[in-house]
Coordinates of C-alpha atoms and ligand atoms in Angstrom, one line a residue:
Chain I
M16 CA -20.3 3.1 -10.8
F17 CA -16.8 1.7 -10.5
R18 CA -16.2 1.6 -14.3
I19 CA -13.5 -0.8 -15.5
K20 CA -11.8 1.1 -18.3
V21 CA -9.0 -0.9 -20.0
P22 CA -6.0 1.3 -19.0
R23 CA -7.2 1.6 -15.4
Y24 CA -7.6 -2.1 -15.0
W25 CA -4.4 -3.0 -17.0
R26 CA -2.0 -0.8 -15.1
H27 CA -2.4 -2.8 -11.9
K28 CA -2.2 -6.2 -13.5
D29 CA 1.1 -7.2 -11.9
F30 CA -0.5 -7.1 -8.5
R31 CA -3.8 -8.5 -9.5
Y32 CA -2.4 -11.4 -11.6
R33 CA 0.8 -12.3 -9.8
L34 CA 0.7 -10.6 -6.4
N35 CA 3.7 -8.5 -7.3
A36 CA 4.2 -5.7 -4.8
W37 CA 6.8 -3.1 -3.9
K38 CA 8.7 -3.6 -0.6
C39 CA 10.4 -0.6 1.0
N40 CA 14.2 -1.2 1.1
H41 CA 14.5 0.6 4.4
C42 CA 11.5 -0.4 6.6
G43 CA 10.1 -3.4 4.7
E44 CA 6.6 -1.9 4.3
V45 CA 4.7 -3.6 1.5
H46 CA 2.9 -1.5 -1.1
F47 CA 0.5 -3.2 -3.4
F48 CA 0.5 -0.4 -6.0
K49 CA 3.6 1.3 -7.3
P50 CA 4.5 4.0 -4.8
L51 CA 6.8 7.0 -5.1
V52 CA 7.3 7.4 -1.3
C53 CA 7.1 4.8 1.4
R54 CA 3.9 5.6 3.4
R55 CA 5.6 4.4 6.6
C56 CA 9.2 5.8 6.5
R57 CA 9.0 8.3 3.6
L58 CA 12.1 6.9 1.9
R59 CA 11.9 6.2 -1.8
E60 CA 13.6 3.0 -2.7
F61 CA 11.7 -0.2 -3.3
N62 CA 12.2 -3.8 -4.4
K63 CA 9.6 -5.5 -6.6
V64 CA 8.7 -8.7 -4.8
M65 CA 6.4 -11.6 -5.4
L66 CA 4.2 -12.0 -2.3
P67 CA 3.9 -15.5 -0.8
E68 CA 1.2 -17.6 -2.4
T69 CA -0.1 -19.1 0.9
G70 CA -1.2 -17.7 4.2
K71 CA -3.7 -18.2 6.9
L72 CA -7.2 -16.8 7.2
I73 CA -7.6 -14.4 10.1
A74 CA -11.1 -13.1 9.6
Y75 CA -13.9 -13.5 7.0
T76 CA -17.3 -12.2 6.2
I77 CA -20.0 -12.8 3.6
V78 CA -21.2 -9.9 1.4
R79 CA -25.0 -10.0 1.2
S80 CA -25.5 -6.4 0.0
P81 CA -23.3 -6.0 -3.0
P82 CA -21.9 -3.0 -4.8
C83 CA -22.6 -2.5 -8.5
G84 CA -21.0 -5.2 -10.7
F85 CA -21.2 -7.9 -8.1
E86 CA -24.9 -8.6 -8.0
E87 CA -24.7 -11.9 -9.7
Q88 CA -22.1 -13.5 -7.5
T89 CA -23.8 -12.4 -4.2
P90 CA -23.4 -13.8 -1.6
Y91 CA -19.6 -14.1 -1.7
I92 CA -16.9 -14.3 0.9
I93 CA -14.3 -11.6 1.7
G94 CA -11.4 -12.8 3.7
F95 CA -8.5 -11.1 5.6
I96 CA -5.4 -13.1 5.2
E97 CA -1.9 -13.1 6.7
L98 CA 0.6 -14.3 4.1
E99 CA 3.7 -16.4 5.1
D100 CA 5.8 -13.3 5.2
G101 CA 3.4 -11.4 7.5
T102 CA 1.8 -9.3 4.7
R103 CA -1.9 -8.8 5.3
I104 CA -4.2 -8.8 2.3
L105 CA -7.9 -8.6 1.6
S106 CA -9.3 -11.1 -0.9
Q107 CA -12.4 -12.9 -2.1
I108 CA -12.3 -16.5 -0.9
T109 CA -13.5 -19.0 -3.5
D110 CA -14.0 -22.7 -4.2
C111 CA -15.7 -23.3 -0.9
Y112 CA -18.9 -22.8 1.2
P113 CA -18.7 -20.4 4.2
E114 CA -19.4 -23.4 6.5
E115 CA -16.1 -24.9 5.4
L116 CA -14.0 -22.0 6.6
K117 CA -12.2 -21.9 9.9
L118 CA -10.2 -19.1 11.4
G119 CA -6.5 -19.9 11.1
M120 CA -6.9 -22.3 8.2
K121 CA -4.3 -22.4 5.4
V122 CA -5.3 -20.7 2.2
E123 CA -3.6 -20.3 -1.2
V124 CA -3.8 -17.9 -4.1
T125 CA -5.6 -18.7 -7.3
F126 CA -6.5 -16.6 -10.4
R127 CA -10.1 -16.0 -11.2
R128 CA -12.7 -13.8 -13.0
V129 CA -13.5 -10.9 -10.6
R130 CA -16.2 -9.2 -12.6
E131 CA -17.8 -9.7 -16.0
D132 CA -20.8 -7.6 -16.2
D133 CA -19.3 -4.2 -16.9
P134 CA -21.0 -1.9 -19.3
D135 CA -18.1 -2.1 -21.7
K136 CA -18.1 -5.9 -21.5
I137 CA -14.5 -6.1 -20.2
I138 CA -13.9 -9.2 -18.1
A139 CA -11.7 -8.3 -15.1
Y140 CA -9.5 -11.0 -13.7
G141 CA -7.5 -11.0 -10.5
Y142 CA -6.3 -13.0 -7.4
K143 CA -8.7 -14.8 -5.1
F144 CA -7.7 -17.2 -2.3
R145 CA -9.1 -20.7 -1.6
P146 CA -8.6 -23.3 1.1
A147 CA -5.2 -24.9 0.5
I148 CA -5.4 -28.2 -1.3
Chain W
M9 CA -5.8 33.4 16.5
S10 CA -9.4 34.6 16.6
K11 CA -11.9 32.4 18.6
V12 CA -14.7 30.7 16.8
Y13 CA -18.3 30.7 17.9
V14 CA -21.3 28.8 16.7
A15 CA -24.1 31.4 16.5
G16 CA -26.8 29.5 14.7
V17 CA -27.9 26.0 13.7
G18 CA -30.3 24.7 11.1
L19 CA -31.4 21.1 10.6
T20 CA -33.7 19.4 8.3
K21 CA -35.4 16.3 9.4
V22 CA -33.5 13.2 8.3
D23 CA -35.8 11.2 6.1
E24 CA -36.3 10.0 2.6
H25 CA -37.3 13.4 1.1
W26 CA -38.8 12.2 -2.1
R27 CA -40.3 15.6 -2.9
E28 CA -37.2 17.8 -2.2
S29 CA -34.0 18.1 -4.1
L30 CA -30.4 18.3 -2.8
E31 CA -30.2 22.0 -3.3
Y32 CA -33.6 22.6 -1.7
L33 CA -32.5 20.7 1.4
M34 CA -29.2 22.5 1.8
A35 CA -30.9 25.9 1.3
E36 CA -33.6 24.9 3.9
A37 CA -30.9 24.1 6.5
S38 CA -28.9 27.2 5.7
L39 CA -31.9 29.5 6.1
K40 CA -32.8 28.0 9.4
A41 CA -29.2 28.5 10.6
L42 CA -29.1 32.1 9.4
D43 CA -32.4 32.8 11.0
D44 CA -31.3 31.2 14.3
A45 CA -28.2 33.4 14.3
G46 CA -30.2 36.5 13.3
I47 CA -27.9 37.3 10.4
S48 CA -28.7 37.6 6.7
R49 CA -25.2 37.8 5.1
V50 CA -22.0 35.9 5.6
D51 CA -18.5 36.4 4.2
S52 CA -18.2 32.9 2.8
I53 CA -19.8 29.4 2.5
Y54 CA -18.3 25.9 2.7
V55 CA -20.4 22.9 1.7
G56 CA -19.5 19.3 2.7
S57 CA -21.0 16.4 0.7
M58 CA -19.7 12.9 0.2
L59 CA -22.1 11.6 -2.5
S60 CA -23.6 14.4 -4.6
Q61 CA -21.0 14.0 -7.3
V62 CA -21.9 10.3 -7.7
L63 CA -25.7 10.1 -6.9
Q64 CA -26.8 13.5 -8.3
E65 CA -23.8 14.0 -10.6
Q66 CA -23.7 17.5 -9.1
S67 CA -20.6 19.2 -8.0
H68 CA -20.0 22.9 -7.5
L69 CA -22.2 23.0 -4.4
G70 CA -20.7 26.2 -3.1
A71 CA -21.8 28.4 -6.0
L72 CA -25.1 26.4 -6.2
L73 CA -26.0 27.1 -2.6
A74 CA -24.9 30.8 -2.8
E75 CA -27.3 31.1 -5.8
E76 CA -30.2 29.4 -3.9
L77 CA -29.7 31.8 -1.0
G78 CA -29.4 34.9 -3.1
L79 CA -25.8 35.3 -2.0
S80 CA -24.1 34.9 -5.3
G81 CA -20.9 37.0 -5.3
I82 CA -19.4 35.8 -2.1
P83 CA -16.7 33.1 -2.0
A84 CA -18.3 29.6 -1.7
M85 CA -16.9 26.1 -2.3
G86 CA -17.2 22.4 -1.5
V87 CA -15.1 20.5 0.9
E88 CA -14.7 16.8 0.9
A89 CA -13.5 14.1 3.3
A90 CA -15.8 11.2 2.6
S91 CA -18.4 10.7 5.4
A92 CA -16.6 13.5 7.4
S93 CA -17.2 16.1 4.7
G94 CA -19.6 18.1 6.9
A95 CA -17.0 18.3 9.6
A96 CA -14.4 19.2 7.0
A97 CA -16.6 22.2 6.0
V98 CA -16.7 23.2 9.7
Y99 CA -12.9 22.9 9.8
A100 CA -12.5 25.1 6.7
G101 CA -14.9 27.7 8.0
A102 CA -13.4 27.7 11.5
R103 CA -9.9 28.2 10.0
E104 CA -11.0 31.2 8.0
I105 CA -12.4 32.9 11.1
E106 CA -9.3 31.9 13.2
A107 CA -7.1 33.5 10.5
S108 CA -9.2 36.7 10.8
R109 CA -10.2 36.4 7.1
A110 CA -13.9 36.4 7.9
N111 CA -16.4 37.6 10.5
A112 CA -19.2 35.1 9.7
V113 CA -19.1 31.9 7.7
L114 CA -21.9 29.6 6.8
V115 CA -21.0 25.9 6.8
V116 CA -23.3 23.3 5.4
G117 CA -23.4 19.5 5.1
V118 CA -25.8 17.7 2.7
D119 CA -26.4 14.3 1.1
K120 CA -29.5 12.8 -0.5
M121 CA -29.1 9.0 -0.7
S122 CA -32.7 8.3 -1.8
D123 CA -31.8 9.4 -5.3
G124 CA -29.7 6.2 -5.7
M125 CA -30.6 2.6 -6.2
S126 CA -29.5 0.2 -3.4
E127 CA -26.4 -1.1 -5.2
E128 CA -25.5 2.4 -6.3
V129 CA -25.6 3.6 -2.7
T130 CA -23.5 0.6 -1.5
S131 CA -21.0 1.4 -4.2
A132 CA -21.1 5.1 -3.4
M133 CA -20.4 4.4 0.3
M134 CA -17.1 2.8 -0.8
I135 CA -15.8 5.9 -2.6
G136 CA -13.9 6.8 0.5
E137 CA -12.0 3.5 0.5
R138 CA -9.0 2.7 -1.8
Q139 CA -11.0 1.7 -4.9
E140 CA -8.2 0.0 -6.8
Y141 CA -7.7 -2.4 -4.0
T142 CA -10.7 -3.1 -1.9
G143 CA -13.3 -1.7 -4.3
F144 CA -12.0 -3.9 -7.1
I145 CA -12.5 -7.2 -5.3
G146 CA -16.1 -6.3 -4.3
A147 CA -15.4 -5.5 -0.6
T148 CA -18.0 -3.1 0.8
F149 CA -17.9 -0.6 3.7
Y150 CA -20.0 -3.0 5.8
S151 CA -17.9 -6.0 4.9
I152 CA -14.7 -4.2 6.1
N153 CA -16.6 -3.3 9.3
A154 CA -17.6 -7.0 9.6
L155 CA -13.9 -8.1 9.5
L156 CA -13.0 -5.6 12.2
Y157 CA -16.0 -6.8 14.2
S158 CA -14.8 -10.4 13.9
L159 CA -11.2 -9.5 14.9
Y160 CA -12.5 -7.6 17.9
M161 CA -14.7 -10.4 19.2
N162 CA -11.9 -12.9 18.8
R163 CA -9.2 -10.7 20.3
Y164 CA -11.1 -9.6 23.4
S165 CA -13.5 -12.6 23.7
V166 CA -16.6 -10.4 23.7
G167 CA -20.0 -11.6 22.5
Q168 CA -22.0 -9.7 19.8
E169 CA -24.9 -9.1 22.3
K170 CA -22.6 -6.7 24.2
I171 CA -21.7 -4.6 21.1
A172 CA -25.2 -4.7 19.6
L173 CA -26.5 -2.8 22.6
F174 CA -25.3 0.4 20.9
P175 CA -28.2 0.7 18.4
V176 CA -30.6 0.1 21.3
L177 CA -29.2 3.1 23.1
C178 CA -29.3 5.3 20.0
H179 CA -33.0 4.5 19.3
E180 CA -33.9 5.2 22.9
H181 CA -32.4 8.7 22.6
A182 CA -34.0 9.4 19.2
V183 CA -37.5 9.0 20.6
N184 CA -37.6 12.7 21.6
A185 CA -35.6 14.1 18.7
P186 CA -37.8 15.9 16.3
H187 CA -35.3 15.7 13.4
A188 CA -34.5 12.0 13.9
Q189 CA -35.1 9.5 11.1
Y190 CA -36.1 6.6 13.4
P191 CA -37.7 8.0 16.6
F192 CA -38.7 4.7 18.1
K193 CA -37.3 2.2 20.5
I194 CA -35.9 -1.2 19.6
K195 CA -35.0 -4.2 21.6
L196 CA -31.7 -6.1 21.6
D197 CA -33.5 -9.1 20.3
T198 CA -34.6 -7.1 17.3
V199 CA -31.0 -6.2 16.5
L200 CA -29.7 -9.7 17.0
S201 CA -32.5 -11.2 14.8
S202 CA -32.2 -8.7 12.0
P203 CA -30.6 -10.2 8.8
Y204 CA -26.9 -10.2 8.2
V205 CA -25.5 -7.4 6.0
A206 CA -22.0 -9.1 6.3
E207 CA -21.5 -11.6 9.1
P208 CA -21.4 -10.9 12.0
L209 CA -22.7 -7.4 11.2
R210 CA -26.5 -7.2 11.2
R211 CA -28.9 -4.8 9.5
F212 CA -29.9 -3.0 12.7
E213 CA -26.2 -2.4 13.5
T214 CA -25.8 -0.3 10.4
T215 CA -27.5 2.9 9.1
A216 CA -30.0 3.2 6.2
I217 CA -30.6 5.4 3.2
A218 CA -31.0 8.9 4.5
D219 CA -31.5 12.4 3.1
G220 CA -30.6 15.5 5.2
A221 CA -28.9 18.8 5.4
A222 CA -27.5 20.6 8.4
A223 CA -25.9 24.1 8.7
L224 CA -24.0 26.2 11.2
V225 CA -23.3 29.9 11.3
L226 CA -19.7 30.4 12.6
V227 CA -18.7 33.9 13.8
N228 CA -15.7 35.6 15.4
E229 CA -15.8 37.2 18.8
E230 CA -16.8 40.7 17.7
T231 CA -19.7 39.4 15.6
A232 CA -20.7 37.1 18.4
R233 CA -21.0 40.1 20.8
K234 CA -23.4 41.9 18.4
L235 CA -25.7 38.9 17.9
D236 CA -28.5 38.1 20.3
S237 CA -28.6 34.4 19.4
L238 CA -27.4 31.6 21.7
K239 CA -23.7 30.8 21.2
T240 CA -21.1 28.3 22.0
E241 CA -17.3 28.3 21.5
L242 CA -15.9 25.8 19.0
V243 CA -12.5 24.2 18.6
I244 CA -12.0 21.6 15.8
E245 CA -9.0 19.5 15.0
S246 CA -8.3 16.8 12.5
A247 CA -5.9 13.9 11.6
T248 CA -5.6 11.3 8.9
D249 CA -4.7 7.6 8.5
Y250 CA -4.4 4.9 5.7
L251 CA -7.6 4.4 3.7
T252 CA -7.9 0.7 4.4
P253 CA -8.0 0.1 8.2
L254 CA -6.9 -3.5 7.7
Q255 CA -3.5 -2.4 6.4
R256 CA -2.8 -0.4 9.5
E257 CA -0.5 -1.7 12.2
D258 CA -3.5 -2.4 14.5
P259 CA -6.9 -2.3 12.6
L260 CA -8.7 -2.1 16.0
W261 CA -7.2 1.2 17.0
F262 CA -7.9 4.6 15.4
P263 CA -4.7 6.8 15.9
S264 CA -6.4 9.6 13.9
V265 CA -9.1 9.8 16.6
S266 CA -6.8 9.9 19.5
L267 CA -4.5 12.4 17.8
S268 CA -7.3 14.8 16.8
T269 CA -8.8 14.5 20.3
S270 CA -5.7 15.3 22.2
K271 CA -5.0 18.3 19.9
A272 CA -8.6 19.5 20.4
L273 CA -8.5 19.1 24.2
S274 CA -5.2 20.9 24.5
R275 CA -6.2 23.8 22.3
S276 CA -9.6 24.2 24.0
G277 CA -8.0 24.1 27.5
I278 CA -10.5 21.5 28.6
E279 CA -9.7 18.3 30.4
K280 CA -11.3 15.1 29.3
K281 CA -13.1 14.8 32.7
D282 CA -14.9 18.0 31.9
I283 CA -16.5 16.6 28.7
K284 CA -20.0 15.7 29.9
T285 CA -21.5 14.5 26.6
I286 CA -20.2 13.0 23.4
E287 CA -21.5 12.5 19.8
I288 CA -19.7 9.6 18.3
F289 CA -19.6 8.3 14.8
D290 CA -21.6 5.0 15.0
A291 CA -21.8 4.2 11.3
T292 CA -21.9 0.6 12.7
S293 CA -22.1 -0.7 16.2
I294 CA -18.4 -1.9 16.1
M295 CA -17.2 1.6 14.9
A296 CA -19.0 3.1 18.0
V297 CA -17.2 0.7 20.3
L298 CA -13.8 1.3 18.6
S299 CA -14.4 5.0 18.8
L300 CA -15.1 5.0 22.5
E301 CA -11.8 3.3 23.0
S302 CA -9.8 5.5 20.7
L303 CA -11.3 8.6 22.1
G304 CA -10.0 7.5 25.5
F305 CA -13.3 7.0 27.3
A306 CA -12.6 3.3 27.7
E307 CA -9.5 1.0 27.7
R308 CA -8.8 -1.1 24.6
G309 CA -11.2 -4.0 24.4
E310 CA -13.5 -2.4 27.0
G311 CA -15.6 0.1 25.1
W312 CA -18.7 -2.2 25.3
R313 CA -18.6 -2.1 29.1
L314 CA -19.7 1.6 29.0
L315 CA -22.9 0.3 27.3
E316 CA -23.4 -2.5 29.7
R317 CA -23.0 -0.3 32.7
G318 CA -25.4 2.3 31.3
E319 CA -22.8 5.1 31.3
L320 CA -23.9 6.3 27.9
T321 CA -27.6 6.9 28.7
L322 CA -29.0 10.4 29.4
S323 CA -28.6 9.8 33.1
G324 CA -25.2 8.1 32.8
S325 CA -21.7 9.5 33.4
I326 CA -21.1 10.4 29.8
P327 CA -24.3 10.6 27.8
C328 CA -23.6 9.6 24.2
N329 CA -25.5 10.5 21.0
T330 CA -28.3 12.2 22.8
F331 CA -30.4 12.7 19.6
G332 CA -29.9 9.1 18.4
G333 CA -26.6 9.2 16.6
L334 CA -26.0 7.9 13.1
K335 CA -28.1 4.9 13.8
A336 CA -31.4 6.6 14.8
R337 CA -31.1 10.3 14.0
G338 CA -29.9 9.0 10.7
H339 CA -26.7 9.2 8.6
P340 CA -27.0 11.4 5.5
A341 CA -23.2 10.9 4.9
G342 CA -21.8 14.3 4.3
A343 CA -24.3 16.1 6.5
T344 CA -23.7 13.9 9.5
G345 CA -20.7 15.8 10.9
I346 CA -22.7 19.0 11.1
Y347 CA -25.7 17.3 12.7
Q348 CA -23.4 16.1 15.4
I349 CA -21.9 19.5 16.2
A350 CA -25.4 21.2 15.9
E351 CA -26.8 18.7 18.4
L352 CA -24.0 19.4 20.9
H353 CA -24.8 23.1 20.4
L354 CA -28.5 22.5 21.2
Q355 CA -27.5 20.7 24.4
L356 CA -25.2 23.4 25.5
T357 CA -27.7 26.2 24.7
H358 CA -30.5 24.3 26.6
R359 CA -32.6 23.6 23.6
A360 CA -32.5 19.8 23.7
G361 CA -36.1 19.4 24.7
K362 CA -36.9 16.3 26.7
N363 CA -33.4 15.0 26.3
Q364 CA -31.8 18.1 27.8
L365 CA -28.9 17.2 30.0
D366 CA -28.3 19.1 33.3
S367 CA -25.4 21.5 33.9
I368 CA -23.1 20.6 31.1
K369 CA -20.4 23.0 30.2
A370 CA -18.6 21.2 27.4
G371 CA -19.2 18.4 24.9
L372 CA -17.2 16.6 22.2
A373 CA -18.2 15.4 18.7
Q374 CA -16.2 12.9 16.7
S375 CA -16.7 12.6 12.9
L376 CA -15.1 10.1 10.7
G377 CA -14.3 9.8 7.0
G378 CA -14.3 6.2 6.1
I379 CA -13.2 4.0 9.0
A380 CA -11.2 6.7 10.7
S381 CA -9.1 7.5 7.6
T382 CA -10.0 11.1 8.4
A383 CA -11.0 12.0 11.9
F384 CA -12.3 15.3 13.2
T385 CA -12.8 16.1 16.9
S386 CA -14.8 19.2 17.8
I387 CA -15.1 20.5 21.3
L388 CA -18.0 22.9 22.1
K389 CA -17.9 25.0 25.3
E390 CA -20.6 27.0 27.0
V391 CA -20.1 30.8 26.8
Ligands
LIG403 ZN1 9.6 2.4 4.4

């Protein structure tokens, strides 16, 4: 279904590997993928920024009915995180059991394998968050 | 601008139609709608489908349906807005009549989910989200709903048992709906003890694999006068928002719904208090509650109170999803928007059988693509 072809995966590696994003120079809206126009104020100037590596967990859930490519890691946790600068991001939460999670807890970014069972045998890596150590 | 009338509806039963194909289902609904209108030709066709390109690897539904109906030659094309694709087809057809480019248009919605495996359907239901972001990390439509659910319960201090009443209401209404997928009652306990799909969201708060097609014949005033069929007047408006609700300023508020609703009310010249029945987009219980609030039928954080007070039942102040909604009539993705408008039409033309409401003059249908990334609001009036 969601095929990971090399160029498609590679072109977003700055965001997926390092949480690099584009911040609008005028209104501050953060765009995860390279934009042409700010979706909020429609101006066209951006600064490439590195998003904060820590934040707090504001909601989480456990995926029990997975999409294609995620069957083997099911169940897994999806968290909604507010980073130190206020940016909100969706991420898998790793290195813990759901029982250990608490709303408001501090989490930090880490780098992990996202999928590995693609038909073309490409291993996709990207950010995940874990409870702050 | 020419006025638009619904002059005929056709519905297939929502089911897992193992014996029938996508094209057969949409042709069946179309013929029923043409027969109901008493018309054999239309000027154009619009078909809405969310999943056919993925699950059947079939695009080109416009020309395909024209061929199935023996109408090859007329303009026909697909329209897509994720799970609001059916409503998008209605929008396209209505605009063609409003612009005086057509006298009669056939609009159809179809999807056939039983042709996919479970994981394929879960993946396919995500194609309306931003794939490079939420799809890449393995988030699903239901997991994003679950996050909204959790945010809602925390912000407004509401228990799940209040929100999980929505599927109970829908199943009650589906009992008398001949085209419903699940025409039986369920208890709140059944909902609350069904397995988690994504905590806190439970299986009975979501929809299932469904096949179905629905069609409407839309006509202008002159054609409406010539036809003997039962008619209603239609106004449809639309608005959009970011694909991922969690990146919006407030994930628990659907601006696209309130915007399309105020536009539709003002163009139809109807006040909200005159809307006596609503069809809302309950892809999950939490989406139903958020929709009630964004539509303006409840204050923020209070949508669930309408359920608790019984306002949404057939004898309540604003009967909702009178044929079972997405939950119990069923949710064949791209077809759903047309089922919703067709059901309003059946109510307003006094063909709702045992669930017929008394003395209603206008109703509203809300159809969503994704989690309100696209919203359509349709208002139907008695003529
Ligand atoms: Zn901006």
